[in-house]
Amino acid sequence: MPVISITTDFGEKDGFVGTMKGVIGKICPEAQIADITHEVPPQDILTGAIALWRAAPFFPPGSVHIAVVDPGVGTLRRPMAAQLGQQYVVGPDNGLFTPLIMDAERAGQTVHCVQLDNPEYWLPAVSRTFHGRDIFAPVGAYLACGVPLETLGTRFDDPVRLVLPQAERNAQGWRAHISVIDVFGNLTTDLPGAALEGRRDVTIQLCGRQVEGIVDSYGHRQAGELVALVDSEGFLEVAVVNGSAAKLLGAKLGEVVEVIFGDDEADR
Amino acid sequence: MPVISITTDFGEKDGFVGTMKGVIGKICPEAQIADITHEVPPQDILTGAIALWRAAPFFPPGSVHIAVVDPGVGTLRRPMAAQLGQQYVVGPDNGLFTPLIMDAERAGQTVHCVQLDNPEYWLPAVSRTFHGRDIFAPVGAYLACGVPLETLGTRFDDPVRLVLPQAERNAQGWRAHISVIDVFGNLTTDLPGAALEGRRDVTIQLCGRQVEGIVDSYGHRQAGELVALVDSEGFLEVAVVNGSAAKLLGAKLGEVVEVIFGDDEADR
Amino acid sequence: MPVISITTDFGEKDGFVGTMKGVIGKICPEAQIADITHEVPPQDILTGAIALWRAAPFFPPGSVHIAVVDPGVGTLRRPMAAQLGQQYVVGPDNGLFTPLIMDAERAGQTVHCVQLDNPEYWLPAVSRTFHGRDIFAPVGAYLACGVPLETLGTRFDDPVRLVLPQAERNAQGWRAHISVIDVFGNLTTDLPGAALEGRRDVTIQLCGRQVEGIVDSYGHRQAGELVALVDSEGFLEVAVVNGSAAKLLGAKLGEVVEVIFGDDEADR
């Protein structure tokens, strides 16, 4: 039973995603469908890319990830599908898949991109504004049911790449950024926890506040306390125990997080 | 594998829809279940009817659409199921299925309505306030698993019909109405794009603002610009590129949209 | 086809639940997955416990209910699974399953609790902050696919028990509490409808307002009217017909609801 995931900025209220599931059910009724999120802020490709990138590695080989955050729908932007390692992605070629492509490249895995230009695998009538329904859902369903990637379109090698925020090493430690604000108000950064390895004397500055040291998990401090820890994907996170760091700090996506190593260790 | 869709005003927070899925899983575990929306405004039958009507045609033959927006639950309003062409609907007889029934009638397809009065296909105990769980979910599951429509109840021919807003032709062009405001703030109207066919010199007036001409898709204009286009279901839509027309215009469901043909073309 | 339900406070926006579904799809691809709710208020174990308890009885025998409202994640709180009657639960041992355990005990059904201490059935790498993904999703998937409960960990008999609010009999009638405020703004209490049985002359006081008598369903009174009825789970509920009692009364979870029997009947 193949698994198809769907990630969009379509929200839950209008039935757009349900319609895509109807299309999938027609073509590949045995597919299991898992929603990743449909609450990507409208047209926010980076947030969609990060949400998909965090979830996809936990899906089985053969999974097909349909992602639609698509401000360029109906223009010349390419519709695409790709094999990345043992999984597939389908959506607009606008950078949504950049983090997954980079991970596959780093791991030396297959990266095959195809421009979806074979209308045999689309709905018969294609609208100008809802390619999620008319192109990406049917193509994803055909992929999940075994149609080979190459028959869906023409190979290409230059997918659009997002510039991803990246933590930078500096004299004091690292300059990181808030990359995800989750439903709990936890603030994930782009600094891999590995960059802190072995360090004890760490100060974190963000939004005019300061956090000392790294804890193991939320429950190790009192409710309401501001803490830093390594999150479930392995990145530095700032949180309020049983509360919202986002609210407490008024934090926004992209804001700088300074990670300052103690004197003893800065030059290690 | 049969597909069951669910459309309600139950929201996502209370577990009402999950409970319905438990009931379905007991009766027809092989059914695939697709949520259309559970964010229909409370008791808003027209919005629920339109959401279901936009999604249903994309589902496979044999699909069963359970829809529950049911202010009359526990009173004399009939619970119903119907075959409409090759699909089925299940829910209260209050107009929720009017657009689908009208489409089936126009297309000369089967329209068989049945009043659900055979309690063999309900849960053993039926509450007064949650027929979605106690009647509609089990009936939908039995239908999906092959129980014939006629065994579920008694045939009737006069389902309640909603009065649907409809665009009207006038001397200048058309008087249309906002029929859907989607998550992006796009404003769909009840004017079929076909009514504009071939016309170039079109002015659209709504909420004290004016839009000139029709574009192909959002991406053909600058972000922030107010545009008119034909939407993915084939109706006239007013949108703000990468923004919200609903917010910009303070638009509300049902408001009038005047479509004015240019002088040269008004009498064509 | 086994059914797995998921109940969390993870919201819909971050992809946490989708990630859990990817994990399940890897281990037990034939499972049907039903979301109960992901909008439990953050860390609100009682609300999560009540949502799961209201939905679970409607699921088929063999169902596995994964529930994650887990303020103690990463600390010493035990991860647990249990067989309760013919169903299974998986999640943190913090009281989330108290109402289901109490119902199974009352019904004389199997109650077998197991501390999840066999890492063979977890993901290879376990984070400190996302046991929903790393422990509970894989354990639930293995259970659904037939791994026996005992192989997942070590038996224990003292699961953490929540103190549940409970209506109390008094001289006038009952002192009940608001236990659920649903999406419609209906106020469910902890008073079983059976406690009212046969009584007609009942006055209900809450939030400085008074309701006389019990109606059968919403549709029996005019829109806007404040009414009391027995809800779909069999508990006393206060509602506004086609409106929100929560808004009208400014009601909050846990508030007292006095149920006063009339003079004639108080001593029956």
PDB file of C-alpha atoms in Angstrom, chain C residues 28 36 68 89 109 114 141 176 184 186 189 191 212 228 236 249 266:
ATOM      1  CA  CYS C  28       1.655  -1.116   9.480  1.00  0.00           C
ATOM      2  CA  ILE C  36      -9.895  12.320  16.826  1.00  0.00           C
ATOM      3  CA  VAL C  68      -0.192  12.385  23.134  1.00  0.00           C
ATOM      4  CA  VAL C  89      -4.322   2.735  24.143  1.00  0.00           C
ATOM      5  CA  GLN C 109     -13.223  -5.822  31.327  1.00  0.00           C
ATOM      6  CA  VAL C 114       2.490  -2.138  30.136  1.00  0.00           C
ATOM      7  CA  ALA C 141       1.546   0.567  14.642  1.00  0.00           C
ATOM      8  CA  ALA C 176     -22.536  19.650  38.315  1.00  0.00           C
ATOM      9  CA  PHE C 184     -20.947  25.136  18.650  1.00  0.00           C
ATOM     10  CA  ASN C 186     -22.704  23.906  23.684  1.00  0.00           C
ATOM     11  CA  THR C 189     -21.734  18.849  32.100  1.00  0.00           C
ATOM     12  CA  LEU C 191     -24.192  15.089  35.228  1.00  0.00           C
ATOM     13  CA  GLU C 212     -36.268  25.877  33.140  1.00  0.00           C
ATOM     14  CA  ALA C 228     -31.114  22.328  28.553  1.00  0.00           C
ATOM     15  CA  LEU C 236     -26.864  17.184  30.749  1.00  0.00           C
ATOM     16  CA  LEU C 249     -22.911  33.122  29.075  1.00  0.00           C
ATOM     17  CA  ALA C 266     -37.069  17.030  45.584  1.00  0.00           C
TER      18      ALA C 266
END
